[in-house]
PDB file of C-alpha atoms and ligand atoms in Angstrom:
ATOM      1  CA  MET A   1     114.545  97.351  89.315  1.00 42.00           C
ATOM      2  CA  LYS A   2     116.543  96.469  92.399  1.00 49.00           C
ATOM      3  CA  VAL A   3     115.743  93.308  94.310  1.00 52.00           C
ATOM      4  CA  PRO A   4     114.116  94.454  97.550  1.00 52.00           C
ATOM      5  CA  SER A   5     116.097  93.191 100.493  1.00 62.00           C
ATOM      6  CA  ALA A   6     114.609  90.348 102.476  1.00 62.00           C
ATOM      7  CA  GLU A   7     115.100  92.543 105.494  1.00 55.00           C
ATOM      8  CA  SER A   8     112.407  95.163 105.911  1.00 48.00           C
ATOM      9  CA  HIS A   9     114.911  97.949 106.621  1.00 51.00           C
ATOM     10  CA  ALA A  10     114.920 100.083 103.477  1.00 50.00           C
ATOM     11  CA  SER A  11     118.653 100.809 103.483  1.00 55.00           C
ATOM     12  CA  ALA A  12     119.757  97.221 104.185  1.00 85.00           C
ATOM     13  CA  LYS A  13     121.875  95.492 101.580  1.00 92.00           C
ATOM     14  CA  PRO A  14     120.593  92.265 100.019  1.00 95.00           C
ATOM     15  CA  ARG A  15     121.677  89.223 101.998  1.00 96.00           C
ATOM     16  CA  LEU A  16     123.491  86.210 100.537  1.00 97.00           C
ATOM     17  CA  ALA A  17     123.689  82.735 102.075  1.00 98.00           C
ATOM     18  CA  THR A  18     125.600  79.705 100.797  1.00 98.00           C
ATOM     19  CA  CYS A  19     125.708  76.080 101.846  1.00 98.00           C
ATOM     20  CA  SER A  20     127.798  73.067 100.980  1.00 98.00           C
ATOM     21  CA  LEU A  21     126.022  69.710 101.056  1.00 98.00           C
ATOM     22  CA  THR A  22     127.541  66.593  99.465  1.00 98.00           C
ATOM     23  CA  GLY A  23     130.152  68.101  97.179  1.00 97.00           C
ATOM     24  CA  CYS A  24     133.845  68.888  97.185  1.00 97.00           C
ATOM     25  CA  PHE A  25     133.674  72.604  98.088  1.00 97.00           C
ATOM     26  CA  GLY A  26     134.979  73.409  94.609  1.00 97.00           C
ATOM     27  CA  CYS A  27     131.934  75.533  93.789  1.00 97.00           C
ATOM     28  CA  HIS A  28     132.602  77.671  96.858  1.00 97.00           C
ATOM     29  CA  MET A  29     136.247  77.967  95.798  1.00 97.00           C
ATOM     30  CA  SER A  30     135.032  79.066  92.378  1.00 96.00           C
ATOM     31  CA  LEU A  31     133.041  81.865  93.986  1.00 95.00           C
ATOM     32  CA  LEU A  32     136.332  83.118  95.405  1.00 94.00           C
ATOM     33  CA  ASP A  33     137.736  83.064  91.854  1.00 93.00           C
ATOM     34  CA  ILE A  34     135.969  86.365  91.220  1.00 93.00           C
ATOM     35  CA  ASP A  35     139.268  87.806  92.490  1.00 92.00           C
ATOM     36  CA  GLU A  36     139.215  91.572  93.046  1.00 94.00           C
ATOM     37  CA  ARG A  37     135.448  91.699  92.365  1.00 95.00           C
ATOM     38  CA  ILE A  38     135.101  90.319  95.871  1.00 93.00           C
ATOM     39  CA  LEU A  39     135.435  93.938  97.015  1.00 94.00           C
ATOM     40  CA  GLU A  40     132.431  94.833  94.862  1.00 94.00           C
ATOM     41  CA  LEU A  41     130.588  91.823  96.285  1.00 93.00           C
ATOM     42  CA  ILE A  42     131.229  93.034  99.817  1.00 92.00           C
ATOM     43  CA  ASP A  43     129.735  96.390  98.831  1.00 93.00           C
ATOM     44  CA  LEU A  44     126.730  94.711  97.216  1.00 92.00           C
ATOM     45  CA  VAL A  45     125.695  92.162  99.841  1.00 94.00           C
ATOM     46  CA  ASP A  46     125.794  91.173 103.453  1.00 95.00           C
ATOM     47  CA  LEU A  47     126.885  87.579 103.919  1.00 95.00           C
ATOM     48  CA  ASP A  48     124.580  85.524 106.107  1.00 97.00           C
ATOM     49  CA  VAL A  49     124.738  81.771 106.781  1.00 98.00           C
ATOM     50  CA  SER A  50     127.757  80.419 104.900  1.00 98.00           C
ATOM     51  CA  PRO A  51     130.884  78.282 105.349  1.00 97.00           C
ATOM     52  CA  PHE A  52     132.793  81.480 104.502  1.00 95.00           C
ATOM     53  CA  ASP A  53     131.809  83.190 107.746  1.00 95.00           C
ATOM     54  CA  ASP A  54     130.885  80.022 109.649  1.00 95.00           C
ATOM     55  CA  LYS A  55     127.463  81.429 110.550  1.00 96.00           C
ATOM     56  CA  LYS A  56     125.358  78.336 111.126  1.00 95.00           C
ATOM     57  CA  SER A  57     121.757  79.455 111.543  1.00 96.00           C
ATOM     58  CA  PHE A  58     119.364  82.023 110.138  1.00 97.00           C
ATOM     59  CA  ASP A  59     117.962  84.766 112.297  1.00 94.00           C
ATOM     60  CA  ARG A  60     116.179  86.477 109.391  1.00 95.00           C
ATOM     61  CA  PRO A  61     115.266  85.773 105.755  1.00 96.00           C
ATOM     62  CA  VAL A  62     117.898  86.262 103.038  1.00 97.00           C
ATOM     63  CA  ASP A  63     117.547  87.353  99.428  1.00 96.00           C
ATOM     64  CA  VAL A  64     119.704  84.837  97.567  1.00 97.00           C
ATOM     65  CA  GLY A  65     120.898  81.386  98.594  1.00 98.00           C
ATOM     66  CA  PHE A  66     123.517  79.344  96.753  1.00 98.00           C
ATOM     67  CA  VAL A  67     123.438  75.567  97.247  1.00 98.00           C
ATOM     68  CA  GLU A  68     126.475  73.441  96.452  1.00 98.00           C
ATOM     69  CA  GLY A  69     126.187  69.653  96.499  1.00 98.00           C
ATOM     70  CA  GLY A  70     123.383  67.135  96.484  1.00 98.00           C
ATOM     71  CA  CYS A  71     121.725  65.321  99.383  1.00 98.00           C
ATOM     72  CA  SER A  72     123.336  62.048 100.427  1.00 98.00           C
ATOM     73  CA  ASN A  73     122.310  61.967 104.084  1.00 98.00           C
ATOM     74  CA  GLU A  74     119.652  63.176 106.501  1.00 97.00           C
ATOM     75  CA  TYR A  75     121.692  66.233 107.560  1.00 97.00           C
ATOM     76  CA  ASN A  76     121.862  67.442 103.968  1.00 98.00           C
ATOM     77  CA  VAL A  77     118.083  67.201 103.654  1.00 98.00           C
ATOM     78  CA  LYS A  78     117.487  69.136 106.875  1.00 98.00           C
ATOM     79  CA  GLU A  79     119.962  71.836 105.880  1.00 98.00           C
ATOM     80  CA  LEU A  80     118.501  72.215 102.403  1.00 98.00           C
ATOM     81  CA  ILE A  81     114.927  72.477 103.713  1.00 98.00           C
ATOM     82  CA  GLU A  82     116.100  75.106 106.210  1.00 98.00           C
ATOM     83  CA  PHE A  83     117.781  77.007 103.388  1.00 98.00           C
ATOM     84  CA  ARG A  84     114.668  76.915 101.225  1.00 98.00           C
ATOM     85  CA  LYS A  85     112.625  78.236 104.118  1.00 98.00           C
ATOM     86  CA  HIS A  86     114.886  81.271 104.541  1.00 98.00           C
ATOM     87  CA  CYS A  87     116.007  82.112 100.972  1.00 98.00           C
ATOM     88  CA  ARG A  88     113.759  84.170  98.734  1.00 97.00           C
ATOM     89  CA  ILE A  89     115.699  83.001  95.655  1.00 97.00           C
ATOM     90  CA  LEU A  90     117.470  79.641  95.786  1.00 98.00           C
ATOM     91  CA  VAL A  91     120.119  78.724  93.197  1.00 98.00           C
ATOM     92  CA  SER A  92     121.433  75.224  92.588  1.00 98.00           C
ATOM     93  CA  VAL A  93     125.129  75.733  91.841  1.00 98.00           C
ATOM     94  CA  GLY A  94     127.230  73.104  90.085  1.00 97.00           C
ATOM     95  CA  ALA A  95     126.806  69.534  88.900  1.00 97.00           C
ATOM     96  CA  CYS A  96     126.527  67.986  92.383  1.00 98.00           C
ATOM     97  CA  ALA A  97     123.592  70.209  93.348  1.00 98.00           C
ATOM     98  CA  ILE A  98     121.954  69.893  89.927  1.00 98.00           C
ATOM     99  CA  ASN A  99     122.279  66.163  89.253  1.00 97.00           C
ATOM    100  CA  GLY A 100     124.210  64.678  92.167  1.00 98.00           C
ATOM    101  CA  GLY A 101     127.560  64.904  90.353  1.00 97.00           C
ATOM    102  CA  VAL A 102     130.388  62.545  91.248  1.00 96.00           C
ATOM    103  CA  PRO A 103     128.863  61.499  94.625  1.00 96.00           C
ATOM    104  CA  ALA A 104     125.820  60.224  92.704  1.00 97.00           C
ATOM    105  CA  MET A 105     127.995  57.567  91.079  1.00 95.00           C
ATOM    106  CA  ARG A 106     126.995  55.475  94.057  1.00 94.00           C
ATOM    107  CA  ASN A 107     123.417  55.538  92.748  1.00 96.00           C
ATOM    108  CA  THR A 108     124.445  52.930  90.179  1.00 94.00           C
ATOM    109  CA  VAL A 109     124.881  50.321  92.927  1.00 93.00           C
ATOM    110  CA  GLY A 110     122.810  49.670  96.020  1.00 92.00           C
ATOM    111  CA  LEU A 111     123.755  51.446  99.251  1.00 94.00           C
ATOM    112  CA  ARG A 112     124.613  48.186 101.032  1.00 94.00           C
ATOM    113  CA  GLU A 113     126.728  46.967  98.136  1.00 95.00           C
ATOM    114  CA  CYS A 114     128.528  50.313  98.119  1.00 93.00           C
ATOM    115  CA  LEU A 115     129.210  50.245 101.887  1.00 94.00           C
ATOM    116  CA  GLU A 116     130.399  46.639 101.742  1.00 93.00           C
ATOM    117  CA  ALA A 117     132.743  47.371  98.850  1.00 91.00           C
ATOM    118  CA  VAL A 118     134.372  50.199 100.816  1.00 90.00           C
ATOM    119  CA  TYR A 119     134.309  49.009 104.416  1.00 92.00           C
ATOM    120  CA  LEU A 120     134.354  45.204 104.140  1.00 92.00           C
ATOM    121  CA  HIS A 121     136.185  44.444 100.913  1.00 90.00           C
ATOM    122  CA  GLY A 122     138.357  47.539 100.373  1.00 87.00           C
ATOM    123  CA  VAL A 123     141.845  46.688  99.092  1.00 85.00           C
ATOM    124  CA  SER A 124     143.506  48.548 101.961  1.00 85.00           C
ATOM    125  CA  LEU A 125     141.627  46.630 104.669  1.00 85.00           C
ATOM    126  CA  GLU A 126     143.568  44.017 106.576  1.00 80.00           C
ATOM    127  CA  GLY A 127     141.707  41.288 108.432  1.00 74.00           C
ATOM    128  CA  GLY A 128     138.263  42.570 107.520  1.00 75.00           C
ATOM    129  CA  GLY A 129     136.546  45.779 108.463  1.00 87.00           C
ATOM    130  CA  MET A 130     133.156  46.938 109.611  1.00 92.00           C
ATOM    131  CA  ILE A 131     130.507  49.260 108.279  1.00 94.00           C
ATOM    132  CA  PRO A 132     130.405  52.344 110.569  1.00 93.00           C
ATOM    133  CA  ASN A 133     127.212  52.354 112.606  1.00 92.00           C
ATOM    134  CA  ASP A 134     127.769  54.978 115.298  1.00 94.00           C
ATOM    135  CA  GLU A 135     124.476  56.632 116.183  1.00 93.00           C
ATOM    136  CA  ASP A 136     126.102  60.063 115.817  1.00 94.00           C
ATOM    137  CA  LEU A 137     126.723  59.478 112.114  1.00 95.00           C
ATOM    138  CA  PRO A 138     124.087  60.955 109.799  1.00 95.00           C
ATOM    139  CA  LEU A 139     121.805  58.410 108.232  1.00 95.00           C
ATOM    140  CA  LEU A 140     122.751  57.815 104.606  1.00 96.00           C
ATOM    141  CA  LEU A 141     119.981  58.091 102.038  1.00 97.00           C
ATOM    142  CA  ASP A 142     119.287  55.244  99.626  1.00 96.00           C
ATOM    143  CA  ARG A 143     120.809  57.384  96.870  1.00 97.00           C
ATOM    144  CA  VAL A 144     122.200  60.855  96.307  1.00 98.00           C
ATOM    145  CA  TYR A 145     119.406  63.291  95.428  1.00 98.00           C
ATOM    146  CA  PRO A 146     119.805  66.482  93.389  1.00 98.00           C
ATOM    147  CA  SER A 147     118.620  69.540  95.264  1.00 98.00           C
ATOM    148  CA  HIS A 148     115.514  70.141  93.116  1.00 98.00           C
ATOM    149  CA  GLU A 149     114.187  66.689  94.088  1.00 98.00           C
ATOM    150  CA  VAL A 150     114.169  67.816  97.723  1.00 98.00           C
ATOM    151  CA  VAL A 151     113.054  71.482  97.548  1.00 98.00           C
ATOM    152  CA  LYS A 152     111.925  73.966  94.935  1.00 98.00           C
ATOM    153  CA  ILE A 153     114.905  75.541  93.148  1.00 98.00           C
ATOM    154  CA  ASP A 154     114.565  78.855  91.318  1.00 98.00           C
ATOM    155  CA  TYR A 155     117.709  78.826  89.166  1.00 97.00           C
ATOM    156  CA  PHE A 156     120.331  76.311  88.049  1.00 97.00           C
ATOM    157  CA  LEU A 157     123.948  77.279  87.424  1.00 96.00           C
ATOM    158  CA  PRO A 158     125.691  74.322  85.740  1.00 95.00           C
ATOM    159  CA  GLY A 159     129.383  73.444  85.692  1.00 94.00           C
ATOM    160  CA  CYS A 160     131.875  71.503  87.732  1.00 95.00           C
ATOM    161  CA  PRO A 161     132.447  74.026  89.020  1.00 95.00           C
ATOM    162  CA  PRO A 162     130.780  76.963  87.265  1.00 96.00           C
ATOM    163  CA  SER A 163     133.510  79.510  86.618  1.00 95.00           C
ATOM    164  CA  GLY A 164     133.978  82.484  88.908  1.00 95.00           C
ATOM    165  CA  ASP A 165     132.854  84.659  85.979  1.00 95.00           C
ATOM    166  CA  ALA A 166     129.623  82.662  85.606  1.00 96.00           C
ATOM    167  CA  ILE A 167     128.903  82.796  89.329  1.00 96.00           C
ATOM    168  CA  TRP A 168     129.599  86.511  89.404  1.00 96.00           C
ATOM    169  CA  ALA A 169     127.351  87.208  86.395  1.00 95.00           C
ATOM    170  CA  ALA A 170     124.476  85.197  87.895  1.00 96.00           C
ATOM    171  CA  LEU A 171     124.861  86.649  91.353  1.00 94.00           C
ATOM    172  CA  LYS A 172     125.113  90.214  90.146  1.00 92.00           C
ATOM    173  CA  ALA A 173     122.011  89.826  87.987  1.00 94.00           C
ATOM    174  CA  LEU A 174     120.014  88.362  90.867  1.00 94.00           C
ATOM    175  CA  LEU A 175     121.174  91.013  93.309  1.00 88.00           C
ATOM    176  CA  THR A 176     120.276  93.838  90.949  1.00 86.00           C
ATOM    177  CA  GLY A 177     116.873  92.453  90.050  1.00 87.00           C
ATOM    178  CA  THR A 178     117.792  91.355  86.519  1.00 89.00           C
ATOM    179  CA  GLU A 179     116.865  87.982  85.057  1.00 91.00           C
ATOM    180  CA  PRO A 180     120.186  86.090  84.720  1.00 90.00           C
ATOM    181  CA  ALA A 181     120.989  85.433  81.036  1.00 89.00           C
ATOM    182  CA  LEU A 182     124.436  83.898  80.867  1.00 91.00           C
ATOM    183  CA  SER A 183     126.275  83.716  77.556  1.00 91.00           C
ATOM    184  CA  TYR A 184     127.333  80.433  75.963  1.00 88.00           C
ATOM    185  CA  GLN A 185     130.936  81.345  76.743  1.00 87.00           C
ATOM    186  CA  LEU A 186     130.133  81.378  80.462  1.00 89.00           C
ATOM    187  CA  LEU A 187     128.241  78.087  80.428  1.00 84.00           C
ATOM    188  CA  LYS A 188     130.163  75.917  77.937  1.00 75.00           C
ATOM    189  CA  TYR A 189     131.956  72.805  79.133  1.00 68.00           C
ATOM    190  CA  GLU A 190     135.508  71.937  78.117  1.00 63.00           C
TER     191      GLU A 190
HETATM  192 FE1  SF4 B   1     132.961  69.983  93.451  1.00 55.24          FE
HETATM  193 FE2  SF4 B   1     132.203  69.914  90.868  1.00 55.24          FE
HETATM  194 FE3  SF4 B   1     130.523  69.148  92.803  1.00 55.24          FE
HETATM  195 FE4  SF4 B   1     131.130  71.750  92.544  1.00 55.24          FE
HETATM  196  S1  SF4 B   1     130.050  70.496  91.040  1.00 55.24           S
HETATM  197  S2  SF4 B   1     131.032  70.578  94.464  1.00 55.24           S
HETATM  198  S3  SF4 B   1     133.297  71.586  91.877  1.00 55.24           S
HETATM  199  S4  SF4 B   1     132.483  68.145  92.251  1.00 55.24           S
END
């Protein structure tokens, strides 16, 4: 059974959205590792909000959303909630989205201690520094939160990053209405 498109138009392709929160963009790069299958992807979906096309806001619901990165600041939380609102299926992609990943290493120390270590006592600082406090900067959260602690997530695709093959297999299954069942080979860590 094919996944009905989020758009009511019967002939519309399914729509895909992606977002990058607190991560390194490696999971998005891994999506591009599907190489020539990107032509098949273009046939299969219409890209909606994504760093790939720089579309910033939703004007309609989408079928599948991929989230890279966890939430470390207020902007991340707002963006993730907006994504959840507009994505029929939401997938947490990669270690940062699933458990906070490397950015969540700061969870082992307090936020203030972390900021002081970087901005007041960093080895490259000469004559002292200051903790940035411009009102335009997003408010940092007390810790880095995995995406499922902020919104409901439908699927988790582990890896740092998941391989292009794993992303392709999951995406293709979701877009064709099949329950994703990835082999051990696609999910193993090395
Ligand atoms: Fe980068 Fe790994 Fe995080 Fe993906 S999971 S954003 S590759 S650090």
